[in-house]
Short mmCIF file of C-alpha atoms in Angstrom, two decimals:
data_model
loop_
_atom_site.label_atom_id
_atom_site.label_comp_id
_atom_site.label_asym_id
_atom_site.label_seq_id
_atom_site.Cartn_x
_atom_site.Cartn_y
_atom_site.Cartn_z
CA UNK A 18 0.00 0.00 0.00
CA UNK A 19 1.69 3.17 -1.23
CA UNK A 20 0.97 6.86 -1.77
CA UNK A 21 2.48 10.13 -2.95
CA UNK A 22 2.62 13.13 -0.62
CA UNK A 23 1.34 16.54 -1.62
CA UNK A 24 3.45 19.61 -0.92
CA UNK A 25 1.73 20.20 2.44
CA UNK A 26 3.34 17.10 3.97
CA UNK A 27 6.26 16.38 1.59
CA UNK A 28 8.69 18.38 3.77
CA UNK A 29 11.53 18.44 1.19
CA UNK A 30 11.51 14.63 1.05
CA UNK A 31 11.17 14.16 4.80
CA UNK A 32 7.86 12.35 4.34
CA UNK A 33 9.40 9.78 1.99
CA UNK A 34 9.36 6.38 3.67
CA UNK A 35 6.95 7.52 6.39
CA UNK A 36 3.79 5.56 7.14
CA UNK A 37 0.37 7.25 7.26
CA UNK A 38 -3.00 5.85 8.29
CA UNK A 39 -5.75 7.19 6.04
CA UNK A 40 -9.49 7.20 6.74
CA UNK A 41 -12.17 8.23 4.25
CA UNK A 42 -14.43 10.86 5.85
CA UNK A 43 -16.73 11.78 2.96
CA UNK A 44 -17.35 12.80 -0.58
CA UNK A 45 -16.09 15.80 -2.50
CA UNK A 46 -18.42 17.86 -4.70
CA UNK A 47 -17.88 15.42 -7.55
CA UNK A 48 -18.13 11.68 -8.04
CA UNK A 49 -19.93 9.20 -5.81
CA UNK A 50 -22.15 10.81 -3.10
CA UNK A 51 -21.25 8.22 -0.40
CA UNK A 52 -17.84 6.79 -1.33
CA UNK A 53 -16.51 5.61 2.04
CA UNK A 54 -16.37 1.89 2.81
CA UNK A 55 -15.41 2.35 6.46
CA UNK A 56 -12.13 1.45 8.09
CA UNK A 57 -8.72 2.80 7.24
CA UNK A 58 -5.60 1.89 5.31
CA UNK A 59 -1.92 2.36 6.19
CA UNK A 60 0.30 3.50 3.34
CA UNK A 61 3.98 4.24 2.83
CA UNK A 62 4.91 7.53 1.16
CA UNK A 63 7.10 6.67 -1.82
CA UNK A 64 6.86 9.78 -4.00
CA UNK A 65 5.93 13.45 -4.20
CA UNK A 66 2.71 14.64 -5.82
CA UNK A 67 3.68 18.22 -6.79
CA UNK A 68 1.37 21.19 -7.15
CA UNK A 69 -0.49 22.21 -9.24
CA UNK A 70 -1.05 18.73 -10.69
CA UNK A 71 -1.67 17.17 -7.31
CA UNK A 72 -5.09 18.15 -6.07
CA UNK A 73 -4.83 16.66 -2.59
CA UNK A 74 -2.75 16.09 0.48
CA UNK A 75 -2.09 12.42 -0.25
CA UNK A 76 -2.47 10.64 -3.59
CA UNK A 77 -3.27 7.00 -2.80
CA UNK A 78 -2.40 4.10 -5.08
CA UNK A 79 -5.46 2.51 -6.66
CA UNK A 80 -5.12 -0.51 -4.35
CA UNK A 81 -5.01 1.66 -1.21
CA UNK A 82 -7.88 3.91 -2.40
CA UNK A 83 -10.14 0.95 -3.18
CA UNK A 84 -9.60 -0.40 0.34
CA UNK A 85 -11.33 2.60 1.95
CA UNK A 86 -13.53 4.04 -0.82
CA UNK A 87 -15.43 3.34 -4.01
CA UNK A 88 -12.82 3.65 -6.77
CA UNK A 89 -15.39 5.44 -8.95
CA UNK A 90 -15.33 8.41 -6.55
CA UNK A 91 -11.86 9.37 -7.78
CA UNK A 92 -11.41 11.96 -5.02
CA UNK A 93 -12.48 11.84 -1.35
CA UNK A 94 -12.18 13.75 1.90
CA UNK A 95 -9.75 12.11 4.35
CA UNK A 96 -8.29 12.22 7.82
CA UNK A 97 -4.71 11.06 8.21
CA UNK A 98 -2.20 10.40 10.97
CA UNK A 99 1.46 9.59 10.76
#
């Protein structure tokens, strides 16, 4: 389970290799209205997701995303802890 860190947590590469527990908290304005499956997933940060292309704090791999949310949602609200 892997992810890329957005600029807000990248910390000049300091986040690379760190583990984060991610929980889906709700939908964005687009996609599936109730995307969350419940539970959480722990991912390892392996890359940077730079602005402006990265539209979130953490960009989950498809495998990690599908563990906590409907993959059709594309984008979700999350809580995360290191």
